[in-house]
Amino acid sequence: MENRKIFYNTHPAIISLEVFDKVQEIRQQRHRRTATGKSNMFSGLVFCDDCKQKLYYSTTNYFEKRQDFFICSTHRTNRDKCSGHYIRAVVLEQQVWKHIQEVISVVTRYEAYFRSEMEEKLRVQSEETLRIHRKRLAQAEKRIGELDRLFIRSYEDNVSGKIDDERFAMMNKSYTQEQKDLKAEVISLQQVIEEQERQAENLEQFIQRVKRNSELTELTPYALRELVKAVYVEAPDKSSGKRKPKIHISYDLIGFIPMDVLTKAEQA
């Protein structure tokens, strides 16, 4: 068995890698259940709009489904660090499904308009993001080179007796850790830059995903994971005397879709 070799991509795939990955993501999520044995398709997708930490799914055997809720993990452990971002699971599903339906309607009826508006939005956003990340990438790569030179200099100073072994060891440890952190940051920045440079391709892929789900009659776990990357929950507005939670949906591949892109479609 140890001599067995595996050759990939030698036969046509039964399903695409993208679909396979999404299914695995859903399967993993389904195993993350509460102590009651219940699970929710939004688990792992919901975040606090302020502290950006996850909202935990909470339920008990005594709860009816309409009482299940998500609550900010930071607030749950330390109420002084973040306010009570909270939303009932049924309300979350209703709001997300309503927004997805609006997106599906606009994409299927006004595809050219949607593409044009989002291309402009992504171009402006991408230009600024690329400028910032490319600048930081250049700084990180420059510093990595400086650390190499500093290490060589400290090694030579140690050999010549200008600095003792203890001081050299401390400097070496500091340089090594900083360089390790910078190299990890460089990899992350390169990935972000590559993703930004593929915005046109990502938008086209998102449009095709929406069209694949155009006949949906209800929100399914697969459609949710295929279309949505994250949902951010604001602190509730209680000005009217009632708790009114607001959400922001970050769609996979393209991020947030401005409301005016959806509301102005009929006028386009």
mmCIF file of N, CA, C and O in Angstrom, residues 132-145 186 189 193:
data_model
loop_
_atom_site.group_PDB
_atom_site.id
_atom_site.type_symbol
_atom_site.label_atom_id
_atom_site.label_comp_id
_atom_site.label_asym_id
_atom_site.label_seq_id
_atom_site.Cartn_x
_atom_site.Cartn_y
_atom_site.Cartn_z
ATOM 1 N N ILE A 132 -3.454 49.999 -1.247
ATOM 2 C CA ILE A 132 -3.081 49.820 0.157
ATOM 3 C C ILE A 132 -2.284 48.535 0.357
ATOM 4 O O ILE A 132 -1.234 48.533 1.016
ATOM 5 N N HIS A 133 -2.761 47.440 -0.219
ATOM 6 C CA HIS A 133 -2.119 46.146 0.001
ATOM 7 C C HIS A 133 -0.779 46.034 -0.731
ATOM 8 O O HIS A 133 0.158 45.418 -0.216
ATOM 9 N N ARG A 134 -0.679 46.601 -1.904
ATOM 10 C CA ARG A 134 0.603 46.574 -2.610
ATOM 11 C C ARG A 134 1.663 47.385 -1.871
ATOM 12 O O ARG A 134 2.838 47.003 -1.828
ATOM 13 N N LYS A 135 1.245 48.510 -1.295
ATOM 14 C CA LYS A 135 2.173 49.332 -0.509
ATOM 15 C C LYS A 135 2.654 48.554 0.710
ATOM 16 O O LYS A 135 3.854 48.537 1.011
ATOM 17 N N ARG A 136 1.716 47.914 1.414
ATOM 18 C CA ARG A 136 2.091 47.133 2.598
ATOM 19 C C ARG A 136 2.943 45.931 2.217
ATOM 20 O O ARG A 136 3.890 45.577 2.931
ATOM 21 N N LEU A 137 2.642 45.302 1.078
ATOM 22 C CA LEU A 137 3.434 44.166 0.610
ATOM 23 C C LEU A 137 4.875 44.585 0.351
ATOM 24 O O LEU A 137 5.816 43.884 0.741
ATOM 25 N N ALA A 138 5.067 45.727 -0.301
ATOM 26 C CA ALA A 138 6.423 46.229 -0.578
ATOM 27 C C ALA A 138 7.158 46.517 0.727
ATOM 28 O O ALA A 138 8.359 46.208 0.856
ATOM 29 N N GLN A 139 6.455 47.076 1.709
ATOM 30 C CA GLN A 139 7.069 47.371 2.999
ATOM 31 C C GLN A 139 7.498 46.081 3.707
ATOM 32 O O GLN A 139 8.596 46.009 4.278
ATOM 33 N N ALA A 140 6.623 45.075 3.681
ATOM 34 C CA ALA A 140 6.923 43.811 4.355
ATOM 35 C C ALA A 140 8.101 43.111 3.692
ATOM 36 O O ALA A 140 9.002 42.583 4.383
ATOM 37 N N GLU A 141 8.127 43.084 2.358
ATOM 38 C CA GLU A 141 9.230 42.431 1.648
ATOM 39 C C GLU A 141 10.551 43.164 1.889
ATOM 40 O O GLU A 141 11.610 42.541 2.022
ATOM 41 N N LYS A 142 10.497 44.493 1.948
ATOM 42 C CA LYS A 142 11.698 45.284 2.236
ATOM 43 C C LYS A 142 12.217 44.985 3.636
ATOM 44 O O LYS A 142 13.428 44.813 3.838
ATOM 45 N N ARG A 143 11.310 44.899 4.597
ATOM 46 C CA ARG A 143 11.712 44.628 5.977
ATOM 47 C C ARG A 143 12.294 43.224 6.116
ATOM 48 O O ARG A 143 13.246 43.009 6.874
ATOM 49 N N ILE A 144 11.764 42.254 5.386
ATOM 50 C CA ILE A 144 12.315 40.889 5.422
ATOM 51 C C ILE A 144 13.778 40.909 4.979
ATOM 52 O O ILE A 144 14.641 40.263 5.577
ATOM 53 N N GLY A 145 14.072 41.676 3.917
ATOM 54 C CA GLY A 145 15.452 41.817 3.448
ATOM 55 C C GLY A 145 16.328 42.499 4.484
ATOM 56 O O GLY A 145 17.489 42.102 4.696
ATOM 57 N N VAL A 186 2.992 38.374 4.110
ATOM 58 C CA VAL A 186 3.230 38.488 2.669
ATOM 59 C C VAL A 186 2.353 37.503 1.897
ATOM 60 O O VAL A 186 1.733 37.850 0.899
ATOM 61 N N LEU A 189 -1.214 38.786 1.996
ATOM 62 C CA LEU A 189 -1.370 39.948 1.124
ATOM 63 C C LEU A 189 -1.388 39.541 -0.345
ATOM 64 O O LEU A 189 -2.177 40.067 -1.138
ATOM 65 N N ILE A 193 -4.390 40.280 -2.968
ATOM 66 C CA ILE A 193 -4.128 40.993 -4.221
ATOM 67 C C ILE A 193 -4.584 40.162 -5.416
ATOM 68 O O ILE A 193 -5.215 40.679 -6.348
#
